[in-house]
Short mmCIF file of C-alpha atoms in Angstrom, two decimals:
data_model
loop_
_atom_site.label_atom_id
_atom_site.label_comp_id
_atom_site.label_asym_id
_atom_site.label_seq_id
_atom_site.Cartn_x
_atom_site.Cartn_y
_atom_site.Cartn_z
CA UNK A 1 -54.02 -1.09 -62.57
CA UNK A 2 -51.72 1.78 -63.12
CA UNK A 3 -53.19 3.75 -60.22
CA UNK A 4 -52.69 0.83 -57.78
CA UNK A 5 -49.06 0.45 -58.95
CA UNK A 6 -48.53 4.14 -58.39
CA UNK A 7 -49.98 3.98 -54.88
CA UNK A 8 -47.43 1.37 -53.61
CA UNK A 9 -44.33 2.88 -55.28
CA UNK A 10 -41.58 4.05 -52.91
CA UNK A 11 -41.26 7.80 -52.82
CA UNK A 12 -38.12 8.86 -50.93
CA UNK A 13 -39.50 12.32 -50.32
CA UNK A 14 -42.47 10.82 -48.50
CA UNK A 15 -41.39 7.37 -47.33
CA UNK A 16 -37.74 7.87 -46.33
CA UNK A 17 -37.19 7.24 -42.60
CA UNK A 18 -37.27 10.40 -40.59
CA UNK A 19 -34.26 11.25 -38.39
CA UNK A 20 -34.86 10.89 -34.67
CA UNK A 21 -32.93 13.99 -33.81
CA UNK A 22 -33.13 17.59 -34.97
CA UNK A 23 -31.33 18.31 -38.22
CA UNK A 24 -29.54 21.63 -38.37
CA UNK A 25 -28.32 23.38 -41.45
CA UNK A 26 -24.97 24.13 -39.80
CA UNK A 27 -22.17 22.04 -38.30
CA UNK A 28 -22.75 21.87 -34.56
CA UNK A 29 -19.27 20.41 -33.91
CA UNK A 30 -16.34 22.31 -32.42
CA UNK A 31 -14.72 24.96 -34.63
CA UNK A 32 -11.73 22.72 -35.23
CA UNK A 33 -11.33 19.38 -36.93
CA UNK A 34 -12.25 16.52 -34.58
CA UNK A 35 -9.04 14.66 -35.34
CA UNK A 36 -7.01 17.74 -34.57
CA UNK A 37 -8.89 18.27 -31.34
CA UNK A 38 -8.19 14.67 -30.37
CA UNK A 39 -4.49 14.75 -31.27
CA UNK A 40 -3.89 17.94 -29.28
CA UNK A 41 -5.66 16.40 -26.31
CA UNK A 42 -3.54 13.27 -26.69
CA UNK A 43 -0.35 15.32 -26.97
CA UNK A 44 -1.26 17.16 -23.77
CA UNK A 45 -1.37 13.81 -21.97
CA UNK A 46 1.93 12.86 -23.56
CA UNK A 47 3.48 16.07 -22.24
CA UNK A 48 2.44 15.05 -18.74
CA UNK A 49 3.85 11.57 -19.27
CA UNK A 50 7.28 12.90 -20.21
CA UNK A 51 7.07 15.54 -17.48
CA UNK A 52 6.73 12.69 -15.00
CA UNK A 53 9.73 10.89 -16.46
CA UNK A 54 11.92 13.99 -16.54
CA UNK A 55 10.73 15.05 -13.08
CA UNK A 56 11.71 11.66 -11.67
CA UNK A 57 15.11 11.96 -13.29
CA UNK A 58 15.66 15.42 -11.84
CA UNK A 59 14.70 14.25 -8.34
CA UNK A 60 17.00 11.22 -8.55
CA UNK A 61 19.87 13.16 -10.02
CA UNK A 62 19.75 16.06 -7.60
CA UNK A 63 19.37 13.58 -4.75
CA UNK A 64 22.51 11.65 -5.71
CA UNK A 65 25.79 12.62 -4.04
CA UNK A 66 27.69 11.87 -7.24
CA UNK A 67 26.66 11.61 -10.84
CA UNK A 68 28.86 10.68 -13.79
CA UNK A 69 29.58 13.15 -16.54
CA UNK A 70 27.31 11.93 -19.39
CA UNK A 71 30.01 12.66 -21.97
CA UNK A 72 32.28 10.12 -20.24
CA UNK A 73 29.70 7.37 -20.72
CA UNK A 74 27.73 8.31 -23.82
CA UNK A 75 28.65 9.12 -27.41
CA UNK A 76 27.47 12.73 -27.34
CA UNK A 77 28.81 13.55 -30.82
CA UNK A 78 26.93 10.64 -32.39
CA UNK A 79 23.72 11.59 -30.60
CA UNK A 80 24.16 15.26 -31.52
CA UNK A 81 24.27 14.12 -35.13
CA UNK A 82 21.19 12.00 -34.49
CA UNK A 83 19.42 15.06 -33.07
CA UNK A 84 20.26 16.87 -36.28
CA UNK A 85 18.75 13.94 -38.23
CA UNK A 86 15.48 14.12 -36.25
CA UNK A 87 15.21 17.89 -36.72
CA UNK A 88 15.77 17.44 -40.46
CA UNK A 89 13.03 14.80 -40.58
CA UNK A 90 10.70 17.22 -38.80
CA UNK A 91 11.54 19.85 -41.42
CA UNK A 92 10.71 17.34 -44.17
CA UNK A 93 7.30 16.74 -42.57
CA UNK A 94 6.67 20.50 -42.61
CA UNK A 95 7.57 20.58 -46.30
CA UNK A 96 5.31 17.62 -47.03
CA UNK A 97 2.34 19.36 -45.40
CA UNK A 98 3.06 22.57 -47.27
CA UNK A 99 3.24 20.54 -50.50
CA UNK A 100 -0.17 18.90 -50.09
CA UNK A 101 -1.71 22.20 -49.00
CA UNK A 102 -0.78 23.37 -52.48
CA UNK A 103 -2.12 20.14 -53.98
CA UNK A 104 1.30 18.80 -54.95
CA UNK A 105 1.02 15.05 -54.30
CA UNK A 106 4.40 14.23 -55.84
CA UNK A 107 6.19 16.59 -53.45
CA UNK A 108 4.15 15.18 -50.56
CA UNK A 109 5.40 11.68 -51.34
CA UNK A 110 8.98 12.89 -51.74
CA UNK A 111 9.18 14.88 -48.50
CA UNK A 112 7.25 12.31 -46.49
CA UNK A 113 9.48 9.54 -47.83
CA UNK A 114 12.56 11.48 -46.78
CA UNK A 115 11.07 12.06 -43.32
CA UNK A 116 10.45 8.31 -42.96
CA UNK A 117 14.00 7.59 -44.09
CA UNK A 118 15.53 10.02 -41.60
CA UNK A 119 13.22 8.85 -38.81
CA UNK A 120 14.22 5.25 -39.45
CA UNK A 121 17.86 6.30 -39.44
CA UNK A 122 17.35 7.89 -36.01
CA UNK A 123 15.89 4.65 -34.68
CA UNK A 124 18.75 2.69 -36.25
CA UNK A 125 21.38 4.84 -34.56
CA UNK A 126 19.63 4.49 -31.23
CA UNK A 127 19.48 0.70 -31.62
CA UNK A 128 23.19 0.72 -32.52
CA UNK A 129 23.92 2.79 -29.41
CA UNK A 130 21.93 0.40 -27.21
CA UNK A 131 23.68 -2.67 -28.64
CA UNK A 132 27.07 -1.04 -28.13
CA UNK A 133 26.24 -0.09 -24.53
CA UNK A 134 24.83 -3.50 -23.64
CA UNK A 135 27.95 -5.21 -25.03
CA UNK A 136 30.00 -2.94 -22.77
CA UNK A 137 27.93 -4.12 -19.82
CA UNK A 138 26.04 -0.86 -19.41
CA UNK A 139 22.61 -2.34 -18.79
CA UNK A 140 19.71 -0.69 -16.93
CA UNK A 141 20.37 -2.69 -13.75
CA UNK A 142 23.93 -1.40 -13.30
CA UNK A 143 23.11 1.90 -11.63
CA UNK A 144 20.70 4.81 -11.56
CA UNK A 145 22.44 6.60 -14.41
CA UNK A 146 21.73 3.75 -16.79
CA UNK A 147 18.25 3.09 -15.36
CA UNK A 148 17.15 6.65 -16.01
CA UNK A 149 18.98 6.77 -19.34
CA UNK A 150 17.23 3.67 -20.70
CA UNK A 151 13.86 4.66 -19.26
CA UNK A 152 13.81 8.08 -20.89
CA UNK A 153 15.47 7.29 -24.21
CA UNK A 154 13.62 3.95 -24.44
CA UNK A 155 10.17 5.47 -24.04
CA UNK A 156 11.09 8.18 -26.50
CA UNK A 157 12.45 5.59 -28.93
CA UNK A 158 9.13 3.71 -28.80
CA UNK A 159 7.36 6.96 -29.66
CA UNK A 160 9.69 7.44 -32.63
CA UNK A 161 8.95 3.91 -33.86
CA UNK A 162 5.20 4.58 -33.60
CA UNK A 163 5.74 7.86 -35.44
CA UNK A 164 7.65 6.17 -38.27
CA UNK A 165 4.90 3.54 -38.64
CA UNK A 166 2.29 6.31 -38.68
CA UNK A 167 4.21 8.24 -41.35
CA UNK A 168 4.54 5.07 -43.44
CA UNK A 169 0.75 4.57 -43.24
CA UNK A 170 0.22 8.18 -44.36
CA UNK A 171 2.74 7.72 -47.17
CA UNK A 172 0.89 4.61 -48.42
CA UNK A 173 -2.44 6.46 -48.31
CA UNK A 174 -0.82 9.38 -50.14
CA UNK A 175 0.55 7.02 -52.78
CA UNK A 176 -3.02 5.78 -53.32
CA UNK A 177 -4.11 9.36 -53.92
CA UNK A 178 -6.18 9.80 -50.78
CA UNK A 179 -4.98 13.32 -50.01
CA UNK A 180 -5.55 16.56 -51.81
CA UNK A 181 -5.33 20.30 -51.20
CA UNK A 182 -8.79 20.14 -49.64
CA UNK A 183 -8.39 16.86 -47.75
CA UNK A 184 -5.08 16.47 -45.93
CA UNK A 185 -5.93 16.62 -42.26
CA UNK A 186 -4.44 13.15 -41.64
CA UNK A 187 -1.09 14.33 -42.94
CA UNK A 188 -1.29 17.19 -40.47
CA UNK A 189 -2.20 14.88 -37.56
CA UNK A 190 0.75 12.57 -38.24
CA UNK A 191 2.95 15.64 -38.58
CA UNK A 192 1.81 17.01 -35.23
CA UNK A 193 2.75 13.75 -33.53
CA UNK A 194 6.10 13.66 -35.30
CA UNK A 195 6.96 17.23 -34.32
CA UNK A 196 6.02 16.44 -30.74
CA UNK A 197 8.42 13.48 -30.76
CA UNK A 198 11.08 15.84 -32.12
CA UNK A 199 10.31 18.44 -29.44
CA UNK A 200 10.61 15.87 -26.66
CA UNK A 201 13.94 14.70 -28.03
CA UNK A 202 15.29 18.26 -28.07
CA UNK A 203 14.65 18.44 -24.32
CA UNK A 204 15.78 14.87 -23.58
CA UNK A 205 19.02 15.30 -25.49
CA UNK A 206 19.88 18.34 -23.42
CA UNK A 207 18.92 16.76 -20.11
CA UNK A 208 20.35 13.28 -20.63
CA UNK A 209 23.41 13.92 -22.80
CA UNK A 210 24.59 17.44 -22.02
CA UNK A 211 23.78 18.04 -18.34
CA UNK B 1 -6.53 23.20 -42.50
CA UNK B 2 -8.96 25.86 -41.46
CA UNK B 3 -6.30 28.45 -40.79
CA UNK B 4 -4.02 27.46 -43.61
CA UNK B 5 -3.91 30.96 -44.99
CA UNK B 6 -2.41 32.20 -41.72
CA UNK B 7 0.10 29.40 -41.31
CA UNK B 8 2.51 30.35 -44.06
CA UNK B 9 5.90 30.75 -42.50
CA UNK B 10 9.43 30.36 -43.74
CA UNK B 11 10.23 26.79 -42.71
CA UNK B 12 13.79 27.21 -43.98
CA UNK B 13 14.49 30.01 -41.51
CA UNK B 14 13.08 28.02 -38.58
CA UNK B 15 15.05 24.97 -39.66
CA UNK B 16 18.33 26.92 -39.88
CA UNK B 17 17.66 28.49 -36.47
CA UNK B 18 17.15 25.01 -35.00
CA UNK B 19 20.38 23.68 -36.49
CA UNK B 20 22.41 26.68 -35.31
CA UNK B 21 20.87 26.44 -31.83
CA UNK B 22 21.71 22.73 -31.67
CA UNK B 23 25.33 23.39 -32.66
CA UNK B 24 25.63 26.13 -30.02
CA UNK B 25 24.00 23.88 -27.44
CA UNK B 26 26.39 20.98 -28.07
CA UNK B 27 29.41 23.29 -27.97
CA UNK B 28 28.07 24.93 -24.81
CA UNK B 29 27.48 21.62 -23.10
CA UNK B 30 30.80 20.03 -24.01
CA UNK B 31 33.26 22.92 -23.99
CA UNK B 32 32.11 25.02 -21.09
CA UNK B 33 33.69 24.22 -17.74
CA UNK B 34 31.10 22.83 -15.45
CA UNK B 35 28.75 21.64 -14.32
CA UNK B 36 27.39 24.80 -12.77
CA UNK B 37 24.20 26.79 -12.84
CA UNK B 38 25.53 29.04 -15.59
CA UNK B 39 26.13 26.13 -17.95
CA UNK B 40 22.87 24.44 -17.01
CA UNK B 41 20.92 27.67 -17.40
CA UNK B 42 22.36 28.19 -20.86
CA UNK B 43 21.51 24.65 -21.92
CA UNK B 44 17.95 24.91 -20.61
CA UNK B 45 17.47 28.29 -22.31
CA UNK B 46 18.66 26.99 -25.68
CA UNK B 47 16.60 23.80 -25.34
CA UNK B 48 13.46 25.80 -24.57
CA UNK B 49 14.16 28.15 -27.45
CA UNK B 50 14.38 25.16 -29.79
CA UNK B 51 11.29 23.61 -28.27
CA UNK B 52 9.32 26.83 -28.73
CA UNK B 53 10.37 27.08 -32.37
CA UNK B 54 9.14 23.55 -33.03
CA UNK B 55 5.97 24.09 -30.99
CA UNK B 56 5.04 27.48 -32.42
CA UNK B 57 5.97 26.99 -36.06
CA UNK B 58 6.37 23.30 -36.96
CA UNK B 59 3.30 22.35 -34.90
CA UNK B 60 1.48 25.49 -36.09
CA UNK B 61 0.42 26.34 -32.54
CA UNK B 62 1.00 30.00 -33.21
CA UNK B 63 -1.64 29.89 -35.94
CA UNK B 64 -4.24 27.82 -34.09
CA UNK B 65 -7.54 29.13 -32.87
CA UNK B 66 -8.76 29.61 -29.32
CA UNK B 67 -10.04 26.08 -28.93
CA UNK B 68 -6.63 24.40 -29.38
CA UNK B 69 -4.94 27.03 -27.25
CA UNK B 70 -7.56 26.53 -24.56
CA UNK B 71 -7.07 22.79 -24.81
CA UNK B 72 -3.34 23.11 -24.15
CA UNK B 73 -3.66 25.76 -21.43
CA UNK B 74 -4.07 23.30 -18.51
CA UNK B 75 -0.86 21.50 -19.48
CA UNK B 76 1.65 24.22 -18.46
CA UNK B 77 -0.36 24.75 -15.30
CA UNK B 78 -0.10 21.05 -14.48
CA UNK B 79 3.63 21.11 -15.28
CA UNK B 80 4.04 24.00 -12.83
CA UNK B 81 2.24 21.94 -10.20
CA UNK B 82 4.56 18.98 -10.85
CA UNK B 83 7.60 21.25 -10.65
CA UNK B 84 6.29 22.73 -7.42
CA UNK B 85 5.68 19.25 -6.03
CA UNK B 86 9.22 18.05 -6.70
CA UNK B 87 10.96 21.26 -5.62
CA UNK B 88 11.25 20.17 -1.97
CA UNK B 89 13.10 17.08 -3.15
CA UNK B 90 15.21 19.02 -5.62
CA UNK B 91 16.00 22.23 -3.79
CA UNK B 92 16.00 21.42 -0.12
CA UNK B 93 17.06 17.80 -0.03
CA UNK B 94 20.30 17.75 1.94
CA UNK B 95 20.10 14.06 2.71
CA UNK B 96 20.92 13.04 -0.88
CA UNK B 97 18.86 9.90 -0.72
CA UNK B 98 19.80 8.29 -3.98
CA UNK B 99 23.19 6.67 -4.24
CA UNK B 100 24.06 6.12 -7.87
CA UNK B 101 24.13 2.38 -7.31
CA UNK B 102 20.83 2.13 -5.42
CA UNK B 103 18.49 -0.36 -7.01
CA UNK B 104 14.89 -1.12 -6.13
CA UNK B 105 13.92 -4.73 -5.63
CA UNK B 106 11.42 -5.44 -8.42
CA UNK B 107 9.27 -7.59 -6.10
CA UNK B 108 9.31 -5.81 -2.75
CA UNK B 109 10.26 -2.32 -3.89
CA UNK B 110 12.94 -2.26 -1.19
CA UNK B 111 16.03 -0.20 -1.98
CA UNK B 112 19.30 -2.12 -2.10
CA UNK B 113 22.69 -0.48 -2.19
CA UNK B 114 24.75 -2.73 -4.43
CA UNK B 115 28.12 -1.23 -3.75
CA UNK B 116 30.32 1.72 -4.54
CA UNK B 117 30.76 2.42 -8.18
CA UNK B 118 33.76 3.73 -10.02
CA UNK B 119 32.45 6.75 -11.85
CA UNK B 120 35.88 7.64 -13.15
CA UNK B 121 37.78 10.86 -13.31
CA UNK B 122 34.97 12.59 -15.23
CA UNK B 123 32.65 12.28 -12.27
CA UNK B 124 30.48 15.30 -11.77
CA UNK B 125 28.23 16.30 -8.96
CA UNK B 126 24.58 15.42 -8.87
CA UNK B 127 24.21 18.67 -7.03
CA UNK B 128 25.37 21.69 -8.98
CA UNK B 129 28.34 24.01 -8.76
CA UNK B 130 31.22 22.29 -7.11
CA UNK B 131 29.20 20.40 -4.57
CA UNK B 132 30.19 17.01 -5.89
CA UNK B 133 31.20 14.51 -3.28
CA UNK B 134 30.79 16.96 -0.44
CA UNK B 135 27.71 15.40 1.07
#
């Protein structure tokens, strides 16, 4: 009785399903986190996207006999302040990553929260600027200046909104204790995207508002 | 982060450099007489300096391994190709095809000139260095 019971018992060492592929005792993946690999690849495509936008603007602008002085049409001082706000938010993201690398979850939440706040403020100022311009009649169909202005700042603004939503998701996950000194790659990925958005704005601000 | 131990940098210094560069850039763009190549060159230089600071330090590119650097390598090459492709339009285009008020028909794609526009006394040339309105 006991021997027959023993013969049908499940022994994982013997009866567990065998893998259908070779099992190695080392990680055969690339020597970088897969998420990081993917985000850098994605950012490379984003660079080309904005290169196309800026390239089109340069062709149109240099091909126009006249072009208005941006400072006569746009609130450069307000946008310069907004640029400052975005750079500060980027700095806060750096601090948040440094905090979680040291295992400080409280500081992560604080710095990330500030970054979200400043990022949202940036979006708010841009929405305010758009509303003000549209009320003045400066819509994208007026002329090429406004077409290119709305195209470039609009696409960038959408990226900022995505970035803010992404940072909020990371903040919520951080509040639930999902990140630690050993596991924080998602904070870094969101940060990489956010810094890229900041980098693009640095160039766009110069090209659209100061040239 | 695999290379966390190498990525320690003084974020405060980079941040202050970015703020100072932005202040200089705004002052340069608004106060300098222009537009001319000198002003534009200064603005581009400062913007690229800021961009490099963000890219190298905030995005940790400086501390990344060969695989990320190799991944990004084709991008500047492609940008150069794009720049080279648009240079004939930018540098040698004497026809100045694009009136400020040109609009493309959203259905046919045909270009319509919707009239002369008052660009005001602050008007500046699309082409650089005192070439405004000469074409």
